[in-house]
Amino acid sequence: MIGVNRLISNSELQNLDLIDLISERHSLVRKISEKAWNDQSEIYISNSEWYIMARIYKKNPSISYVTKNVEISRQAIHKFIQKLSEKGLVEIKNVENNKKEKCIQLTSLGEECYEKNAALKAQLENKIAEKIGFDQVTILKEILKLEWGIR
């Protein structure tokens, strides 16, 4: 096993359909990733906060752009952005020539945390590749990047 306690046994995995298999693996790697971050940092960052940080890394999007492009409710996004701001991970600024619109960007601390977490995720990906094969991981990533035509 790669990290934390197993969510479901291997024999139970054999009976799952594609959707449930993706869900189980997603839950497992998110749990391991979150634990890896929390074991080495005093700043707790939830998976939803990481999701938002990933969408704004090296960008300066408007908050409305984030709410339209993140699969979380508008109210929850505003709450997460406020929490990220309180932790010193993001800055919220006014948009020039627009009194209503605000933009968001990572602070230097936010970028540092994001990059450290990216390194932790790369280590996890490497552990997975060592277990199932580097070629298999490459194939899996390519499959996940394909357009599935199911929207």
Coordinates of C-alpha atoms in Angstrom, one line a residue:
M1 CA 0.0 0.0 0.0
I2 CA 1.3 3.4 -0.9
G3 CA 0.2 5.6 2.0
V4 CA -2.7 5.7 4.4
N5 CA -5.2 3.1 5.3
R6 CA -6.9 1.4 2.3
L7 CA -10.4 2.7 1.5
I8 CA -11.6 -0.5 0.0
S9 CA -10.0 -4.0 -0.4
N10 CA -8.6 -5.2 -3.7
S11 CA -11.2 -7.9 -3.9
E12 CA -13.9 -5.3 -3.6
L13 CA -12.3 -3.2 -6.3
Q14 CA -12.7 -6.1 -8.7
N15 CA -16.5 -5.7 -8.6
L16 CA -16.7 -1.9 -9.2
D17 CA -17.7 -0.2 -12.4
L18 CA -15.5 2.5 -14.0
I19 CA -17.2 5.4 -12.2
D20 CA -16.8 3.8 -8.8
L21 CA -13.2 2.8 -9.5
I22 CA -12.3 6.3 -10.5
S23 CA -14.0 7.6 -7.4
E24 CA -12.3 5.2 -5.1
R25 CA -8.8 5.9 -6.5
H26 CA -9.5 9.6 -6.4
S27 CA -10.5 9.5 -2.8
L28 CA -7.4 7.4 -1.9
V29 CA -4.9 9.7 -3.6
R30 CA -6.5 12.8 -2.3
K31 CA -6.4 11.4 1.2
I32 CA -2.8 10.5 0.9
S33 CA -1.9 13.9 -0.7
E34 CA -3.7 15.8 2.1
K35 CA -2.0 13.7 4.8
A36 CA 1.5 14.3 3.1
W37 CA 0.9 18.1 3.2
N38 CA -0.5 18.2 6.7
D39 CA 2.4 16.0 8.0
Q40 CA 4.9 18.6 6.9
S41 CA 3.1 21.9 7.2
E42 CA 1.4 24.0 9.9
I43 CA -1.0 25.6 7.4
Y44 CA -4.0 23.4 6.8
I45 CA -5.3 23.6 3.3
S46 CA -8.4 21.6 2.3
N47 CA -8.7 19.8 -1.0
S48 CA -11.2 22.4 -2.2
E49 CA -8.8 25.2 -1.3
W50 CA -6.0 23.3 -3.3
Y51 CA -8.5 23.1 -6.2
I52 CA -9.0 26.8 -6.2
M53 CA -5.3 27.5 -5.8
A54 CA -4.6 25.3 -8.8
R55 CA -7.0 27.4 -10.9
I56 CA -5.3 30.7 -10.0
Y57 CA -1.6 29.6 -9.8
K58 CA 0.5 32.0 -11.9
K59 CA -2.7 33.8 -13.0
N60 CA -4.7 36.8 -11.9
P61 CA -8.3 35.7 -12.6
S62 CA -11.4 37.5 -11.6
I63 CA -13.4 35.9 -8.8
S64 CA -16.4 35.5 -11.2
Y65 CA -14.1 33.6 -13.6
V66 CA -13.1 31.3 -10.8
T67 CA -16.8 30.7 -9.8
K68 CA -17.6 29.9 -13.4
N69 CA -14.7 27.5 -13.9
V70 CA -14.6 25.6 -10.6
E71 CA -17.1 22.8 -9.8
I72 CA -18.0 24.2 -6.4
S73 CA -20.9 26.5 -5.6
R74 CA -20.4 30.2 -5.8
Q75 CA -21.1 30.7 -2.1
A76 CA -18.6 28.0 -1.2
I77 CA -15.9 29.5 -3.5
H78 CA -16.3 32.9 -1.8
K79 CA -16.0 31.2 1.6
F80 CA -12.8 29.3 0.5
I81 CA -11.3 32.4 -1.0
Q82 CA -11.9 34.2 2.3
K83 CA -10.2 31.4 4.2
L84 CA -7.3 31.4 1.8
S85 CA -7.0 35.2 2.3
E86 CA -7.1 34.8 6.1
K87 CA -4.2 32.3 5.9
G88 CA -2.2 34.7 3.8
L89 CA -2.3 32.5 0.7
V90 CA -4.2 34.8 -1.7
E91 CA -4.7 38.5 -2.3
I92 CA -8.0 39.9 -3.4
K93 CA -7.7 43.1 -5.4
N94 CA -10.0 45.4 -7.3
V95 CA -10.1 45.1 -11.1
E96 CA -9.0 48.3 -12.9
N97 CA -12.0 50.3 -14.4
N98 CA -14.5 48.0 -12.7
K99 CA -15.9 48.8 -9.3
K100 CA -17.8 45.5 -8.9
E101 CA -15.2 43.0 -10.1
K102 CA -12.4 41.7 -7.9
C103 CA -9.4 39.5 -8.9
I104 CA -7.5 37.0 -7.0
Q105 CA -3.9 35.8 -7.0
L106 CA -1.6 33.7 -4.9
T107 CA 0.7 35.5 -2.5
S108 CA 4.3 34.5 -2.4
L109 CA 3.4 32.3 0.5
G110 CA 0.6 30.8 -1.5
E111 CA 2.9 30.1 -4.4
E112 CA 5.5 28.5 -2.1
C113 CA 2.8 26.3 -0.6
Y114 CA 1.4 25.4 -4.0
E115 CA 4.9 24.5 -5.3
K116 CA 5.8 22.4 -2.2
N117 CA 2.5 20.5 -2.6
A118 CA 3.1 19.9 -6.3
A119 CA 6.4 18.3 -5.3
L120 CA 4.6 16.1 -2.8
K121 CA 2.1 15.1 -5.5
A122 CA 5.0 14.3 -7.9
Q123 CA 6.5 12.0 -5.2
L124 CA 3.1 10.2 -4.8
E125 CA 2.8 9.9 -8.6
N126 CA 6.3 8.4 -8.6
K127 CA 5.4 5.9 -5.9
I128 CA 2.4 4.9 -7.9
A129 CA 4.5 4.5 -11.1
E130 CA 7.0 2.4 -9.2
K131 CA 4.2 0.1 -8.2
I132 CA 2.2 -0.1 -11.4
G133 CA 4.8 0.9 -14.0
F134 CA 5.9 4.2 -15.4
D135 CA 4.4 3.3 -18.8
Q136 CA 1.1 2.5 -17.2
V137 CA 1.0 5.9 -15.5
T138 CA 1.8 7.6 -18.7
I139 CA -1.0 5.7 -20.5
L140 CA -3.5 6.4 -17.7
K141 CA -2.7 10.2 -17.8
E142 CA -3.2 10.2 -21.6
I143 CA -6.5 8.4 -21.3
L144 CA -7.7 10.9 -18.6
K145 CA -6.7 13.8 -20.8
L146 CA -8.8 12.5 -23.8
E147 CA -12.1 14.2 -24.6
W148 CA -14.7 11.6 -23.5
G149 CA -17.6 13.3 -25.2
I150 CA -19.9 12.9 -22.2
R151 CA -20.8 16.4 -21.1

